[in-house]
Every structure is written in C-alpha cells, then in structure tokens.
CSV table of C-alpha atoms and ligand atoms in Angstrom, one decimal:
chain,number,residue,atom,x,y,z
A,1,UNK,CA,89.9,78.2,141.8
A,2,UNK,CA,87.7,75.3,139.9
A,3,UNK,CA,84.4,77.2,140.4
A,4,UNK,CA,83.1,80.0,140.1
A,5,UNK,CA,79.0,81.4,141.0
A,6,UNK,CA,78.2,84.6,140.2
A,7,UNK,CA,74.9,86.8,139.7
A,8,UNK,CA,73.5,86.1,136.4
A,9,UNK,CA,75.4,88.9,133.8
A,10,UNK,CA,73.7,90.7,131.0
A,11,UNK,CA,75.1,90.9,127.2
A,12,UNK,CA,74.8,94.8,127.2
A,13,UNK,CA,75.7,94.4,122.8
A,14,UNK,CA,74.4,91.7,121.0
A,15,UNK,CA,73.1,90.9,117.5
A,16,UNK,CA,70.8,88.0,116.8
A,17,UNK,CA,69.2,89.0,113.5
A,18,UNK,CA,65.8,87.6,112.8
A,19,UNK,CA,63.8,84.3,110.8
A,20,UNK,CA,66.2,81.6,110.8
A,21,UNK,CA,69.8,82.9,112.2
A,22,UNK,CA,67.4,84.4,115.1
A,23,UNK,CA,66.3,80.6,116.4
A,24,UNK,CA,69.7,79.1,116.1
A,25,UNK,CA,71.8,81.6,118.1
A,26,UNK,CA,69.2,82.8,120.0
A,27,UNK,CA,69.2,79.7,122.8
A,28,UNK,CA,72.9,80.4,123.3
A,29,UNK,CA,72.8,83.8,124.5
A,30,UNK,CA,69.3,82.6,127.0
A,31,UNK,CA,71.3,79.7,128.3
A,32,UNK,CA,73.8,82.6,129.8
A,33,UNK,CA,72.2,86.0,130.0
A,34,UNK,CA,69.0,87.8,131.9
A,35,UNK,CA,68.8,90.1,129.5
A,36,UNK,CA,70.4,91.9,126.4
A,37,UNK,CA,70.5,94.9,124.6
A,38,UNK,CA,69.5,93.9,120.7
A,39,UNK,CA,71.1,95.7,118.0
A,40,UNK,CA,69.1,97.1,115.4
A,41,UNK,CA,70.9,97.2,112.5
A,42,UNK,CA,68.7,94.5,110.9
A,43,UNK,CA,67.8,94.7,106.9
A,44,UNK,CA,65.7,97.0,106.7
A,45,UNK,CA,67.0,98.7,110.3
A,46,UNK,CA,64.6,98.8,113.3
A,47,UNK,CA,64.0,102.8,113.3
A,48,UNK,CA,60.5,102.7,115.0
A,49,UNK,CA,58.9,102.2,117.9
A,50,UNK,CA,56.2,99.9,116.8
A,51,UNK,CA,59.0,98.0,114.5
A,52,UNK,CA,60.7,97.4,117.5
A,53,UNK,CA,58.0,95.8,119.6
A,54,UNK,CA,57.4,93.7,116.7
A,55,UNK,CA,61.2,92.7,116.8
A,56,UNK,CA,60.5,91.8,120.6
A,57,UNK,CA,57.7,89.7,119.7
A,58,UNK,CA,59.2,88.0,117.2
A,59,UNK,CA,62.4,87.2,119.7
A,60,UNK,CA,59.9,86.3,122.6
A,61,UNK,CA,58.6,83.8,120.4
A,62,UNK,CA,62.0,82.2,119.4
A,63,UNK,CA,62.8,81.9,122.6
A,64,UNK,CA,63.1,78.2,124.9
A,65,UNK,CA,59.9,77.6,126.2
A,66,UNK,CA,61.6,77.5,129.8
A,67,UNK,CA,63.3,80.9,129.4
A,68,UNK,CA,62.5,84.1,130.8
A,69,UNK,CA,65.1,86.0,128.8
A,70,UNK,CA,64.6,89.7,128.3
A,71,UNK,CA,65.4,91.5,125.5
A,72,UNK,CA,65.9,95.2,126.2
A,73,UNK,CA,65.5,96.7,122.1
A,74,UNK,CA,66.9,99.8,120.9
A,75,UNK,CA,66.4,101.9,117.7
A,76,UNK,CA,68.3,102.8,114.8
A,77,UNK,CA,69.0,106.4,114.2
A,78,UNK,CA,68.3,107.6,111.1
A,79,UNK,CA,68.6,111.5,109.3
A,80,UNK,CA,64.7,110.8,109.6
A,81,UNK,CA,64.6,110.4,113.3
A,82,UNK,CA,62.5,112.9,114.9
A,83,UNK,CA,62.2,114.4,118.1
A,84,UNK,CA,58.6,112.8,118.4
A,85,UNK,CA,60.7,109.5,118.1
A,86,UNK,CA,62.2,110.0,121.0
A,87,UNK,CA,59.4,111.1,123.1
A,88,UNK,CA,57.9,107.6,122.1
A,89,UNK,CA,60.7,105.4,122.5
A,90,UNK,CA,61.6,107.0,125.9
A,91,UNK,CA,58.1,106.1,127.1
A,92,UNK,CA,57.8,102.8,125.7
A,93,UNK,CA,59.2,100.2,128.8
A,94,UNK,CA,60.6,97.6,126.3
A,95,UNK,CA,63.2,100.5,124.7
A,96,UNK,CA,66.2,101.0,126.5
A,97,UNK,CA,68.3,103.4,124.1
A,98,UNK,CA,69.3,104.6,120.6
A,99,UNK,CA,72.3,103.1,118.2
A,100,UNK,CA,74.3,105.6,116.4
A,101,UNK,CA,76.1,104.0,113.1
A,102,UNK,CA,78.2,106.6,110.8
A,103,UNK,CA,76.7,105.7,107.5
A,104,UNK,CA,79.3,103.1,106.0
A,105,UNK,CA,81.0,102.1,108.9
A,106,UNK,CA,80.2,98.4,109.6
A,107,UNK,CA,77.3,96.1,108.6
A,108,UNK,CA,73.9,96.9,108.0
A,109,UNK,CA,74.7,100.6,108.3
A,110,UNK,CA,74.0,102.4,105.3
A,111,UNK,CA,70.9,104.1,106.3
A,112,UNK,CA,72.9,105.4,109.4
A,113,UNK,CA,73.9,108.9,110.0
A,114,UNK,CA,76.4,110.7,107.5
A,115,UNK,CA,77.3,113.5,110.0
A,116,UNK,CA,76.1,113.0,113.5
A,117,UNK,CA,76.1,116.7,113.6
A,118,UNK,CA,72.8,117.1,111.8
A,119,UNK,CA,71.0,115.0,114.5
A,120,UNK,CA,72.0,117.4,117.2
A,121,UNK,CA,68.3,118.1,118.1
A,122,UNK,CA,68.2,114.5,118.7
A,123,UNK,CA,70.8,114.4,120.7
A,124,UNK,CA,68.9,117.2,122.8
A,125,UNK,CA,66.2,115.1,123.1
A,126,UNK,CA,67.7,112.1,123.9
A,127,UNK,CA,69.5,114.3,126.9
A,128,UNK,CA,65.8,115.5,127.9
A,129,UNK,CA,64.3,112.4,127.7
A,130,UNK,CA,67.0,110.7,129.0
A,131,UNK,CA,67.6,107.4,127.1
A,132,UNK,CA,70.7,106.4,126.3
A,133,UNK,CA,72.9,107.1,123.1
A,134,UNK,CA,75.3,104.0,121.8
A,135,UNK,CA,77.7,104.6,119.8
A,136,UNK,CA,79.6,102.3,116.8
A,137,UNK,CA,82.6,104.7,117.4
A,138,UNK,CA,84.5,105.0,114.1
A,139,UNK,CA,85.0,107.6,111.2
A,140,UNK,CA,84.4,106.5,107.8
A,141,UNK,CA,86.3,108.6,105.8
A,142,UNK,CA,88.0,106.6,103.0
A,143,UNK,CA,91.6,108.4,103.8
A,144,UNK,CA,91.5,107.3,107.4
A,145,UNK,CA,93.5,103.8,108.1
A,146,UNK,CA,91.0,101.4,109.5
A,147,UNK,CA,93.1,101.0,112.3
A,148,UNK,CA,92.8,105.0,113.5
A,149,UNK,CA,89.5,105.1,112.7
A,150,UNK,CA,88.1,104.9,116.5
A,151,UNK,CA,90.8,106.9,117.6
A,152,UNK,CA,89.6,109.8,115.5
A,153,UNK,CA,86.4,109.4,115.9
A,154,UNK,CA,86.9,110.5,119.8
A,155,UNK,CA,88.8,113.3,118.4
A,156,UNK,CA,86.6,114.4,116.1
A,157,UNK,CA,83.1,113.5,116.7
A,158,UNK,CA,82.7,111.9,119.7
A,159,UNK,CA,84.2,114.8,122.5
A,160,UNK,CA,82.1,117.4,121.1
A,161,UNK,CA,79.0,115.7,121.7
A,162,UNK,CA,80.4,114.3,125.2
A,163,UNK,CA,80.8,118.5,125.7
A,164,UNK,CA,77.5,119.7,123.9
A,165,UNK,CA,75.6,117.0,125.6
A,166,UNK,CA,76.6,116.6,129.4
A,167,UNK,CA,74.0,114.9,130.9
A,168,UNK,CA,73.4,112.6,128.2
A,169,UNK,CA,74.5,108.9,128.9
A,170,UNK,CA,76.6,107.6,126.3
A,171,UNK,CA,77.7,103.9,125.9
A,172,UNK,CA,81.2,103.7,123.1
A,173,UNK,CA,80.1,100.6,122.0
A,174,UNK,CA,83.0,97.7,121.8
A,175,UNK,CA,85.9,99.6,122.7
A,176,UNK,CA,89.1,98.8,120.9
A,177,UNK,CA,92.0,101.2,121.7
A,178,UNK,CA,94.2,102.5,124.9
A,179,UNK,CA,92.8,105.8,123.3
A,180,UNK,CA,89.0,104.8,124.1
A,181,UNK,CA,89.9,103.5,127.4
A,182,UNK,CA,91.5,106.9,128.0
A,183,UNK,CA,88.8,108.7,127.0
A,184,UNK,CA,86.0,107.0,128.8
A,185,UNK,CA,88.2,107.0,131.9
A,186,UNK,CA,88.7,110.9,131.6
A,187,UNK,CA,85.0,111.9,131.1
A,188,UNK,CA,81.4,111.7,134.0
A,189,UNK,CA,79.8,109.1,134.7
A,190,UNK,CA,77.2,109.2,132.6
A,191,UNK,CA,79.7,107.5,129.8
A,192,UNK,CA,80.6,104.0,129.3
A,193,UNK,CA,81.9,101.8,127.2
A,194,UNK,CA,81.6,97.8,126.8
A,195,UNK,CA,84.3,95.4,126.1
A,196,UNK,CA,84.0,92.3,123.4
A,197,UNK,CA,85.7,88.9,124.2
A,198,UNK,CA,87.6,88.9,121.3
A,199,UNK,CA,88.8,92.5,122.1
A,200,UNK,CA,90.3,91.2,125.2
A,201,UNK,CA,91.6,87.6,124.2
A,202,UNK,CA,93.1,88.5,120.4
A,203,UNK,CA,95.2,91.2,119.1
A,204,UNK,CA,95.3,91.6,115.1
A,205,UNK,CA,98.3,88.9,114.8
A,206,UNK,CA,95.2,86.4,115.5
A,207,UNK,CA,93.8,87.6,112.5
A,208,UNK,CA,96.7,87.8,110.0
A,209,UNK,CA,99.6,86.4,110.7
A,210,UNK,CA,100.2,83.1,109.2
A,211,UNK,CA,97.2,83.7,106.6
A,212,UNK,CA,94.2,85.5,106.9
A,213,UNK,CA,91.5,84.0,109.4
A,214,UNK,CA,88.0,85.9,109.0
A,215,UNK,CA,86.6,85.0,112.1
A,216,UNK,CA,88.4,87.1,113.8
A,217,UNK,CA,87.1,90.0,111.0
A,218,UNK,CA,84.9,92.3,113.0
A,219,UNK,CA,84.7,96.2,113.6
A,220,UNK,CA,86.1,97.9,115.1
A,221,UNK,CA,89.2,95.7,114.0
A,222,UNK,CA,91.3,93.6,116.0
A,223,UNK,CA,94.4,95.9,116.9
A,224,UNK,CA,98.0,96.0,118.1
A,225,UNK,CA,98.8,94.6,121.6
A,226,UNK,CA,99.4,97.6,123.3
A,227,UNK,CA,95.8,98.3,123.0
A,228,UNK,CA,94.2,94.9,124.3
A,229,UNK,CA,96.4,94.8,126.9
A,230,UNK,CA,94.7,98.7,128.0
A,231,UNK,CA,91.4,96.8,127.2
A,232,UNK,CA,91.9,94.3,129.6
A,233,UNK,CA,92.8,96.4,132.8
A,234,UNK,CA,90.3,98.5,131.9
A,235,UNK,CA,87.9,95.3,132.2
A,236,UNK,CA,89.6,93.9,135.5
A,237,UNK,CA,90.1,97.4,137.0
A,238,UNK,CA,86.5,97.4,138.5
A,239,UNK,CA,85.9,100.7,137.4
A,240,UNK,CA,82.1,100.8,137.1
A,241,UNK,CA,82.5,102.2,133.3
A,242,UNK,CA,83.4,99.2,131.6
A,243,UNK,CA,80.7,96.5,131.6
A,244,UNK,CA,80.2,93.4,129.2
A,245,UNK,CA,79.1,93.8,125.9
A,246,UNK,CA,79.7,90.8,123.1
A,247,UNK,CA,78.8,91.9,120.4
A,248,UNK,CA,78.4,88.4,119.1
A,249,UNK,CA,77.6,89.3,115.6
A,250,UNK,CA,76.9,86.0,113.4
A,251,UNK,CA,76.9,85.7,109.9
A,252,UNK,CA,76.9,82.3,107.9
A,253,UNK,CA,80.6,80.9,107.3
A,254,UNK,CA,80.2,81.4,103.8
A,255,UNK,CA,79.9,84.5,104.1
A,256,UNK,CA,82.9,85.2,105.9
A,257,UNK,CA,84.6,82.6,104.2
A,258,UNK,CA,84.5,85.0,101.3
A,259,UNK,CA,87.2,87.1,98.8
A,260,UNK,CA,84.9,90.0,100.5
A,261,UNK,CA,83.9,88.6,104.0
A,262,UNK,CA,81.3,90.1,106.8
A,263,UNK,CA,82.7,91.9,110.1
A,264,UNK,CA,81.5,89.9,113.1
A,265,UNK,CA,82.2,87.2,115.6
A,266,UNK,CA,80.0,84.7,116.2
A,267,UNK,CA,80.5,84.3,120.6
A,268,UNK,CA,77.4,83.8,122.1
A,269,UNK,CA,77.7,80.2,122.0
A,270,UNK,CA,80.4,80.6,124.9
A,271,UNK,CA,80.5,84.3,125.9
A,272,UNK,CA,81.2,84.2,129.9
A,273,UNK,CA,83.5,81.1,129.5
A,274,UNK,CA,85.4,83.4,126.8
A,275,UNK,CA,85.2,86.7,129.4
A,276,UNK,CA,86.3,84.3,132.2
A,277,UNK,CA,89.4,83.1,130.3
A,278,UNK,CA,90.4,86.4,129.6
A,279,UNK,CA,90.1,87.5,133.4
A,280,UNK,CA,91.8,84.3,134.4
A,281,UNK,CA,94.8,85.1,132.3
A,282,UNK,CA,95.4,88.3,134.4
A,283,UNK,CA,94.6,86.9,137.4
A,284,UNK,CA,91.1,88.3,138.4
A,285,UNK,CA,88.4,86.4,138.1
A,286,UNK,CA,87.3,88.1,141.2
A,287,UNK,CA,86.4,91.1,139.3
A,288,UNK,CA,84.1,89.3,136.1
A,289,UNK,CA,81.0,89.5,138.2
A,290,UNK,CA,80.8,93.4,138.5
A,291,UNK,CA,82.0,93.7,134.7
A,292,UNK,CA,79.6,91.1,133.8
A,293,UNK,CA,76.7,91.7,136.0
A,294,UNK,CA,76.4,94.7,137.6
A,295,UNK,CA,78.2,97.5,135.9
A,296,UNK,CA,75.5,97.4,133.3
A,297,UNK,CA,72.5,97.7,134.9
A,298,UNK,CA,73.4,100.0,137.3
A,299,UNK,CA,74.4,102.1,134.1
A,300,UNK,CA,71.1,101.7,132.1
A,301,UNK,CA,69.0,102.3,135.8
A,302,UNK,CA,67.7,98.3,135.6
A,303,UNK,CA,67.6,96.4,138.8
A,304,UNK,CA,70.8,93.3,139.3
A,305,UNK,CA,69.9,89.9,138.6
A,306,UNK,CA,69.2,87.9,141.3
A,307,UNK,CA,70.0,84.4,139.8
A,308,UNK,CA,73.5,83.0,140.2
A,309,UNK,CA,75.2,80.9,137.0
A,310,UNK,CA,78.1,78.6,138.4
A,311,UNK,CA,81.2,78.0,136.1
A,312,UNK,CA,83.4,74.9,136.3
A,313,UNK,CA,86.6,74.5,135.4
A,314,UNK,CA,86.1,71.7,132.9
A,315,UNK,CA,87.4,71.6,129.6
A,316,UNK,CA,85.0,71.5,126.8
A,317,UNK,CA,85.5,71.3,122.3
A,318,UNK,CA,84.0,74.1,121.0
A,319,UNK,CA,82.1,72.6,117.9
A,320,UNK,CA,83.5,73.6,114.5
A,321,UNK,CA,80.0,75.0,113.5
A,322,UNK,CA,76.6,75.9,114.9
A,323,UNK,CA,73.2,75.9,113.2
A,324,UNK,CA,71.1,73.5,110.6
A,325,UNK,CA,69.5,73.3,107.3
A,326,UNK,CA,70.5,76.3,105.6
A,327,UNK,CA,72.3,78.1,108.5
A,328,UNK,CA,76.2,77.2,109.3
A,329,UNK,CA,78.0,79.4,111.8
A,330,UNK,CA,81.4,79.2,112.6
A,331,UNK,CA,82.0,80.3,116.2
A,332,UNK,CA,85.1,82.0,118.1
A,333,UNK,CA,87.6,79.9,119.4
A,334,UNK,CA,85.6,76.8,116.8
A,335,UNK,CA,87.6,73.4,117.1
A,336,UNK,CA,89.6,74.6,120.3
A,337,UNK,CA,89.3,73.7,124.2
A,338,UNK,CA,87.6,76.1,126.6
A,339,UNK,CA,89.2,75.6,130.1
A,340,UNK,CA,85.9,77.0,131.6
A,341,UNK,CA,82.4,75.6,131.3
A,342,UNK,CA,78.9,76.8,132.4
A,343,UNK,CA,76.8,74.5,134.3
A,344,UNK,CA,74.1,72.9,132.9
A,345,UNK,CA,76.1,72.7,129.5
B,401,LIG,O1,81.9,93.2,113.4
B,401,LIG,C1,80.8,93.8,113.5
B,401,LIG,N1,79.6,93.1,113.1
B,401,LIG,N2,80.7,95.0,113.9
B,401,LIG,C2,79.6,95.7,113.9
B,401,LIG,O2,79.6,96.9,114.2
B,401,LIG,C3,78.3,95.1,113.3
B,401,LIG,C4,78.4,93.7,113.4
B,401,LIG,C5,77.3,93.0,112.6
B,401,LIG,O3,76.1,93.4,112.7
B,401,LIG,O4,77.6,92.0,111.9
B,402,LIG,ZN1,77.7,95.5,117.2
C-alpha cells in the first residue's frame, strides 16, 4: 500500500502550552487534527471555567488563519474543585472533561490531587453531570519503582473508583503497561484509554541503552517490551476502547537536555505518520482510521469528522529542531526518515 485516505483523526491528549511554545507547535497539530483535547496543566493550572475559555481564546487566536481547528478544553482538578465547578463546566459547550493528576506525579502537577479519595463528591458529580474524568494513571509514592507505578495505581486507586463510580466515563490517559490494557479491556464501556506514539514505536532500551537519550523521557515511562508489544494489539485490535491520544508534550531542548530533564515528547510535528508506522510494522494499517478517528468521538459523544487526510508513502527528514527566537524543540524521531508523509506537507 503507498496511500492511505482516511477520515480526519482527533488528538484525544495533547499539550500545547501558551505565549510563545503555543504559536510554534500549535500549526503542527491543525495541519493533522479536527480537534483536540488540551491539557490543562499549564503554570498556573487551568481550574476554571472562565480560565478555560480564555485558554480557548488565546489558542483560537494562534491558530492559521485558514484553520478551523477545534480545541475541546478540559479542567484541572484541584482539592478546591467544587461540585458548582462541575455543574458549570458540564454546561459550558467548549469543556469536554476533567484531568485528574496525583500531586507530584508528572509536570505541572503540584496543585493536583494528593488523595483522589477526598474528591469523591466530585467524582459523584462528575458521574451526574456526566463529563468525563481523565486520568494521569500513576502513584507517587517515593517507595514505588517508577516503572510499577501505573500498575499500582489500577490496583490501588483506580478500580475502586471504576467500582464506586459506574456510570462515570473514565479515559486512563497514555497507557503504558499489559496491566492497563488488561484492565481497560476487563471493565464497561464507559472506560478508555488512549495510546501515545512513542508508547507503541519505543520500549525503554530507546531511552537507555547505549547512553541516556531524554527525548524519549516522558511519563508514564517508556517500559519493557512485553508491555509495548500488549500496547500495540490493543491499538490494532479495533476494540473501540483504545483511541489516539499523543500526548505531544514539548518542552525547549534545553530543558531536556538537562542533569534534571522535563518528561515529554515533542510529536505533533508528525503524529499520524508516527501512528501509521507503528500500525504498518504489525501489519494493519487497515485498523488506524477507527483508532485515530472514530474511537474517540464516539467515546466523548462528538460527531466523526467528515474530511479525509491522505498519507503517502514518501520518505521525509524529520528536522533536528522546531521553533525560533527563543524557542528550540527537539522532536521524536528528530534527524531520522519517516517512511510515511501527509499530504500537503
Ligand atoms: O511526559 C509527560 N509530559 N507526561 C505528562 O504527564 C505531562 C507532560 C507535560 O506536560 O510535559
Ligand atoms: Zn499528558
């Protein structure tokens, strides 16, 4: 196969920050995608309605002048979050769901929530109103290896609110472990889970063998191949739970390049090509257009796209940075060929 058309897909996990970072990556992820779900976990963390609506405003405006990108905002939960909160998010049209973060676990997540077990009532809420809880799916607890950490946090956390919350949809954000893909499988319908590029293409050896490479350095952490292969039947299996979600995630090379580097990948320069090599190398491209565009929406109740996007196999360089002026941003995959290209590149 040398070409590919399929609906449009949607980036159901994505960061773009704001001022600066926001303009330079935000093209990239427009060129691809309808819409996306935007992370809140700026600095400080979008925790209000009317914060959030600003956010849109201020991404609206970055945008191409040609594009008609949507982005779908979501809020950060707080231990100030209040049931009133929820009401208003649920009835505002441009919020789509709430972002759990366990104080500590990943960037931009100190004002997160310590115990998830004190926002219960939100959780009720949430179910009543129903809007949609995501979910950065890791314990923080200084004695648990980084590389369990998503594991028990199913265990622990994560099935008792599946249990105390049945109707309420869930997304596990960026799945990393057989264990999650377990899990998901094994529970309703109304949870889900998306699936990171660089969850399906790398396992950790990417990351450390033959000295350490930060840009593969995000979280959850790369792990052992056991679990990406799980990761990526779980994406080709065309079970309706597992949809696309980047979680492109940039941060300035410096930064990464750094004795105490950020967790992210930057991969919204080339997220479907990445998504498409990874279902190429197990023989299914035939399944990336209901992983990539239509698992999601049906899950967060939004109508399918009904533009096509048409990939070629051609290869393309993937430039060894991204950005001007004061912003540098080493991409994935940054000096190496992509066998797939979108049109219109
Ligand atoms: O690697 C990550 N980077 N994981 C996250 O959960 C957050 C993200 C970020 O905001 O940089
Ligand atoms: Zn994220």
């Amino acid at each position: 196969m040398n070409k590919l058309t399929i609906t449009q897909p949607d980036d159901w996990h994505l960061h773009i920050r704001n001022g600066e970072m926001l303009k330079t990556v935000l093209p990239h992820t427009a060129q691809q995608f309808a819409r996306a779900i935007i992370m809140p976990n700026l600095k400080p963390p979008v925790t209000s309605t009317q914060q959030a609506l600003q956010y849109r405003n201020e991404i609206l405006l970055a945008l191409p002048s040609e594009s008609d990108f949507k982005p779908l905002m979501t809020l950060y939960l707080t231990g100030s979050t209040t049931t009133q909160d929820v009401k208003q998010a649920a009835e505002c049209e441009h919020i789509h769901a709430f972002k759990l973060y366990p104080a500590g676990a990943t960037t931009n997540s100190d004002a997160g929530v310590a115990d998830p077990k004190t926002i219960y009532p939100i959780f009720e809420a949430m179910q009543q109103f129903d809007i949609p809880l995501l979910i950065h799916g890791e314990v923080v607890d200084h004695d648990c290896d980084i590389f369990d950490r998503e594991r028990v946090f199913i265990e622990r956390t994560l099935s008792d609110i599946v249990r105390q919350f049945p109707d309420l949809r869930i997304v596990l954000e960026h799945v990393t472990t057989s264990d999650a893909v377990e899990f998901v499988k094994s529970t309703a319908n109304n949870i889900a889970a998306t699936i990171t590029p660089q969850h399906l293409l790398y396992n950790r050896n990417a990351m450390l063998v033959g000295g350490i490479k930060p840009h593969y350095y995000c979280l959850p952490i790369l792990k052992r191949e056991q679990h990406r292969e799980s990761l990526l039947e779980a994406a080709i299996s065309g079970n309706p739970k597992f949809f696309l979600g980047t979680d492109s995630a940039p941060h300035q090379t410096g930064s990464k390049e750094n004795a105490c580097g950020c967790a992210g990948c930057f991969s919204a320069h080339a997220a479907i090509e990445l998504y498409a090599e990874a279902f190429e190398s197990a023989g299914a491209l035939e399944k990336l257009e209901g992983f990539a565009s239509f698992f999601g929406a049906d899950f967060y109740r939004l109508p399918r796209n009904n533009r096509t996007i048409t990939l070629t196999k051609e290869p393309w360089l993937v430039p060894d940075s991204y950005g001007q002026g004061e912003i540098n941003i080493t991409p994935l995959k940054a000096g190496e060929q992509l066998a797939w290209k979108l049109e219109a590149r």
